[in-house]
Coordinates of C-alpha atoms in Angstrom, one line a residue:
M825 CA -32.7 41.4 54.9
P826 CA -34.1 39.6 51.5
N827 CA -33.9 36.1 51.8
Y828 CA -31.7 35.5 48.9
R829 CA -32.6 32.7 46.7
A830 CA -30.2 33.1 42.9
I831 CA -27.1 34.0 41.8
D832 CA -27.4 35.7 38.3
V833 CA -24.6 33.6 35.8
V834 CA -24.8 36.0 33.2
V835 CA -26.1 40.2 33.0
F836 CA -25.6 41.9 29.7
P837 CA -23.9 45.5 30.6
F838 CA -26.7 47.3 28.9
T839 CA -26.6 50.3 31.2
P840 CA -27.6 54.6 29.9
D841 CA -24.0 55.0 29.2
T842 CA -23.0 51.7 27.2
K843 CA -26.5 52.0 25.3
R844 CA -25.3 56.1 24.5
E845 CA -21.5 55.8 23.9
T846 CA -21.4 51.8 22.2
Y847 CA -24.8 50.0 21.0
Q848 CA -26.2 53.3 19.7
H849 CA -23.1 53.6 16.8
V850 CA -23.5 49.5 16.1
P851 CA -26.2 48.8 13.5
V852 CA -26.4 45.5 13.2
L853 CA -26.6 45.0 17.4
K854 CA -29.0 47.3 18.3
Q855 CA -31.1 46.2 15.8
S856 CA -30.7 42.7 17.2
L857 CA -31.5 44.5 20.9
V858 CA -34.7 46.3 19.9
H859 CA -35.7 43.1 17.6
L860 CA -35.1 41.5 21.5
G861 CA -37.2 44.0 23.1
I862 CA -34.8 45.4 24.9
W863 CA -33.4 48.3 23.8
D864 CA -35.3 50.6 26.3
K865 CA -34.6 48.0 29.6
E866 CA -31.2 49.7 30.3
W867 CA -30.0 49.6 33.6
T868 CA -28.3 51.1 37.0
A869 CA -26.3 50.2 39.4
S870 CA -29.1 51.2 41.7
Q871 CA -31.5 50.0 40.0
I872 CA -30.2 46.8 39.6
V873 CA -29.6 46.5 43.0
A874 CA -33.2 46.9 43.6
E875 CA -34.8 44.8 41.7
M876 CA -32.2 41.9 42.8
D877 CA -33.5 42.8 46.7
A878 CA -37.4 42.7 45.7
A879 CA -36.5 39.0 43.8
G880 CA -34.5 37.2 46.5
V881 CA -31.1 37.6 43.6
E882 CA -28.0 37.8 45.7
K883 CA -25.5 38.4 43.1
A884 CA -25.1 38.4 39.9
L885 CA -22.5 38.6 36.9
V886 CA -21.8 41.3 34.7
C887 CA -20.0 40.9 32.1
A888 CA -17.2 43.1 29.5
Q889 CA -17.5 42.9 26.0
E890 CA -15.4 42.2 23.4
S891 CA -16.0 42.1 19.9
C892 CA -14.1 43.1 16.4
E893 CA -16.5 46.5 16.3
W894 CA -17.2 47.5 19.8
R895 CA -16.4 46.7 23.0
V896 CA -17.1 47.4 26.9
P897 CA -13.4 47.7 28.5
P898 CA -12.8 46.0 31.7
E899 CA -12.6 49.3 33.5
Y900 CA -15.3 50.6 32.7
I901 CA -17.5 47.2 34.4
H902 CA -14.6 47.3 37.1
E903 CA -15.8 50.3 37.8
L904 CA -19.9 49.8 37.9
V905 CA -19.7 46.7 39.7
D906 CA -17.5 48.6 42.4
Q907 CA -20.3 50.9 42.9
T908 CA -22.7 47.7 43.9
Q909 CA -20.9 46.4 47.7
G910 CA -20.8 43.4 46.2
R911 CA -23.7 42.6 45.1
L912 CA -22.2 42.8 41.0
L913 CA -19.8 40.4 40.3
W914 CA -17.8 40.7 36.7
T915 CA -16.0 38.6 33.8
A916 CA -13.6 39.5 31.6
G917 CA -14.1 40.0 27.3
I918 CA -12.2 37.6 25.7
D919 CA -10.0 39.1 22.7
P920 CA -8.3 37.4 20.0
H921 CA -7.3 40.0 17.8
D922 CA -3.9 40.2 19.3
I923 CA -3.5 37.0 21.3
A924 CA -0.5 38.4 23.4
A925 CA -2.5 41.8 24.1
G926 CA -5.5 39.7 25.1
V927 CA -3.8 37.7 27.5
R928 CA -2.1 40.3 28.8
Q929 CA -6.0 41.8 29.8
L930 CA -7.7 39.2 30.7
E931 CA -4.3 38.4 32.7
A932 CA -5.0 41.6 34.2
S933 CA -8.7 41.5 34.4
V934 CA -8.7 38.8 36.7
E935 CA -6.3 40.7 39.0
R936 CA -8.3 42.9 39.6
G937 CA -11.3 40.6 40.5
A938 CA -12.9 39.6 36.8
L939 CA -13.9 35.9 37.6
G940 CA -13.2 34.2 34.3
G941 CA -13.6 35.0 30.8
H942 CA -16.5 35.8 29.0
S943 CA -16.0 34.8 25.3
Y944 CA -18.6 35.9 21.9
P945 CA -16.7 33.7 19.1
H946 CA -19.5 34.8 17.1
W947 CA -18.6 38.8 16.6
F948 CA -15.1 37.6 15.6
R949 CA -16.5 35.3 12.8
L950 CA -14.3 32.5 14.9
S951 CA -15.5 29.3 15.8
P952 CA -14.6 29.2 19.4
D953 CA -12.7 25.9 18.7
D954 CA -10.1 28.0 16.4
R955 CA -6.9 27.8 17.8
V956 CA -6.6 31.9 17.8
Y957 CA -8.8 31.1 21.2
Y958 CA -6.2 28.5 22.7
P959 CA -4.1 30.5 24.8
F960 CA -7.0 32.4 26.4
Y961 CA -8.3 29.2 27.6
S962 CA -4.8 28.2 28.6
K963 CA -4.5 31.4 30.7
C964 CA -8.2 30.6 32.3
V965 CA -6.6 26.7 33.1
E966 CA -3.6 28.2 34.6
L967 CA -5.6 30.9 36.6
D968 CA -7.7 28.5 38.0
V969 CA -10.9 30.5 36.6
P970 CA -13.9 29.4 34.4
I971 CA -14.9 30.9 31.4
Q972 CA -18.4 31.5 29.4
I973 CA -18.8 31.1 26.1
Q974 CA -21.7 31.6 23.7
V975 CA -22.9 29.2 22.1
G976 CA -26.1 27.9 19.9
I977 CA -27.6 31.2 17.9
A978 CA -25.5 34.5 17.0
Y979 CA -28.5 36.8 18.2
Q980 CA -27.8 39.8 15.2
A981 CA -28.7 39.3 11.9
G982 CA -26.0 39.9 10.1
L983 CA -23.6 37.7 11.8
R984 CA -23.4 33.9 10.9
N985 CA -23.6 31.2 13.3
V986 CA -20.4 29.7 15.0
G987 CA -20.9 28.3 18.1
R988 CA -22.2 25.2 17.8
P989 CA -21.6 22.6 21.0
D990 CA -19.4 20.1 19.3
A991 CA -16.9 23.4 19.3
I992 CA -17.4 23.1 23.0
D993 CA -16.6 19.1 23.3
R994 CA -13.2 19.9 21.4
I995 CA -12.6 22.2 23.6
A996 CA -13.0 20.0 26.5
V997 CA -11.5 17.3 25.2
D998 CA -8.2 19.6 25.0
F999 CA -8.3 20.8 28.3
P1000 CA -9.5 18.9 30.7
G1001 CA -8.9 21.3 33.6
L1002 CA -11.1 24.4 32.1
R1003 CA -14.5 24.9 33.2
I1004 CA -16.5 25.8 30.6
I1005 CA -19.5 27.3 30.9
G1006 CA -21.7 27.4 27.5
I1007 CA -24.1 30.5 27.8
H1008 CA -27.5 30.8 26.0
I1009 CA -27.8 27.0 26.7
G1010 CA -26.8 26.0 22.9
Y1011 CA -30.7 26.8 21.7
P1012 CA -31.9 25.5 19.4
W1013 CA -28.5 22.6 19.9
E1014 CA -29.9 22.0 22.9
R1015 CA -30.0 18.6 22.9
E1016 CA -26.4 18.8 21.2
M1017 CA -25.1 21.4 24.3
I1018 CA -26.3 18.3 27.3
S1019 CA -24.9 15.9 25.8
V1020 CA -22.0 17.7 25.5
A1021 CA -22.2 19.2 29.3
W1022 CA -23.6 15.0 30.1
K1023 CA -20.1 13.4 28.9
H1024 CA -17.2 16.4 29.9
P1025 CA -17.0 16.7 33.6
N1026 CA -15.7 20.2 33.7
V1027 CA -18.4 21.3 31.3
Y1028 CA -21.5 23.5 32.2
I1029 CA -24.6 24.9 31.0
G1030 CA -25.2 28.1 31.5
A1031 CA -29.7 28.6 31.3
D1032 CA -30.0 32.7 30.3
C1033 CA -31.3 33.9 27.7
L1034 CA -34.5 31.5 26.8
H1035 CA -36.6 31.5 29.4
P1036 CA -37.3 28.5 31.5
R1037 CA -40.9 28.2 30.5
D1038 CA -39.6 27.9 26.5
W1039 CA -36.4 25.5 27.9
S1040 CA -37.2 22.4 26.3
Q1041 CA -38.1 19.2 27.7
D1042 CA -34.5 17.4 26.9
L1043 CA -33.0 20.3 29.3
V1044 CA -36.0 20.6 32.3
D1045 CA -35.0 16.5 32.6
Y1046 CA -31.6 16.5 32.0
V1047 CA -32.3 19.7 35.5
K1048 CA -33.8 17.2 37.3
G1049 CA -32.0 13.8 36.6
A1050 CA -28.5 13.8 35.2
G1051 CA -27.7 17.7 35.2
R1052 CA -28.7 18.4 38.7
E1053 CA -25.2 20.0 39.0
K1054 CA -24.3 21.0 35.9
V1055 CA -27.1 23.7 34.9
L1056 CA -26.4 27.6 36.3
W1057 CA -29.4 29.7 36.2
G1058 CA -29.4 33.3 34.2
T1059 CA -31.1 35.7 32.7
N1060 CA -28.6 37.6 30.7
K1061 CA -30.9 40.8 32.1
P1062 CA -32.6 42.8 30.6
V1063 CA -33.4 40.3 28.3
F1064 CA -35.4 39.0 31.1
E1065 CA -35.5 40.5 34.6
F1066 CA -35.3 38.8 37.6
D1067 CA -38.6 38.3 38.9
D1068 CA -39.8 36.7 36.0
S1069 CA -37.7 34.4 34.9
L1070 CA -37.9 33.2 38.8
A1071 CA -41.0 32.9 38.3
G1072 CA -40.7 30.3 35.7
V1073 CA -38.7 28.6 37.2
D1074 CA -41.0 28.0 40.4
D1075 CA -43.3 26.1 36.9
L1076 CA -40.6 23.7 36.1
G1077 CA -41.9 21.3 39.4
L1078 CA -38.6 21.1 40.5
D1079 CA -38.0 19.6 44.1
D1080 CA -36.6 22.0 46.2
E1081 CA -32.4 20.7 46.6
T1082 CA -33.0 20.8 42.9
K1083 CA -34.1 24.1 42.5
R1084 CA -31.3 25.5 44.6
N1085 CA -28.2 23.8 42.8
L1086 CA -29.7 25.4 39.2
L1087 CA -30.2 28.8 41.4
Y1088 CA -27.4 29.0 43.4
E1089 CA -25.3 26.3 44.5
N1090 CA -23.9 25.3 41.3
V1091 CA -22.5 28.8 40.3
K1092 CA -21.1 29.1 43.3
R1093 CA -19.0 25.6 42.9
V1094 CA -18.4 26.7 39.5
Y1095 CA -17.1 30.2 40.3
R1096 CA -15.6 29.1 43.8
L1097 CA -18.5 32.0 45.6

């Protein structure tokens, strides 16, 4: 039995199905996946569980995805994670185009087992503090589930950056009971993201989509100090592989308790696993 030491806060649902049926047909998205060097790194449910076992990853959160141009629906992700006997968990995509229907979909997803919401604001060209998202945040508070929000650069060349960390600050002021995870670290505005997480008890940093060897010294110092309970490890696999990212964490020089918080305890607490 593997000695589990990690839970991945966000995995990109890059399966043969989603590659063939979705990503292949969205040029700006496909180009970004090629640019990131992951276009040939799709995974199946059985493959990812085997890789989790080999690396010591107990669970991973896979996101259903919504955008104005494409989607990976919650029904597909629900069926995908059902194949893994609890090893994969999932989060529900946020679609603000039809607010009432989107909120109903979020609630239905949580009723079916989604652990919370997942938002890609740049695909909707709307900052995450835009009022169209507020009913979703209110519903997350009502359901007592967190929401992941991409903060920082939009990795697709055709999209503008809309998610600076100051937007998370405004949301946290308006929704002090909403557990917010700013995924992708807020890169390259990591220092701003750290300041927002330090300020608000309900704001956390998802440390994914940037390899631990490339984390800023500010982030490493935060993990070791005031942020030891505020940063959640992730890979955004297949952007990074579990074993390679965990090796990078090993090289950060963290004490055992800090490392366990980063890799395991923080995500358990935030998602109440």
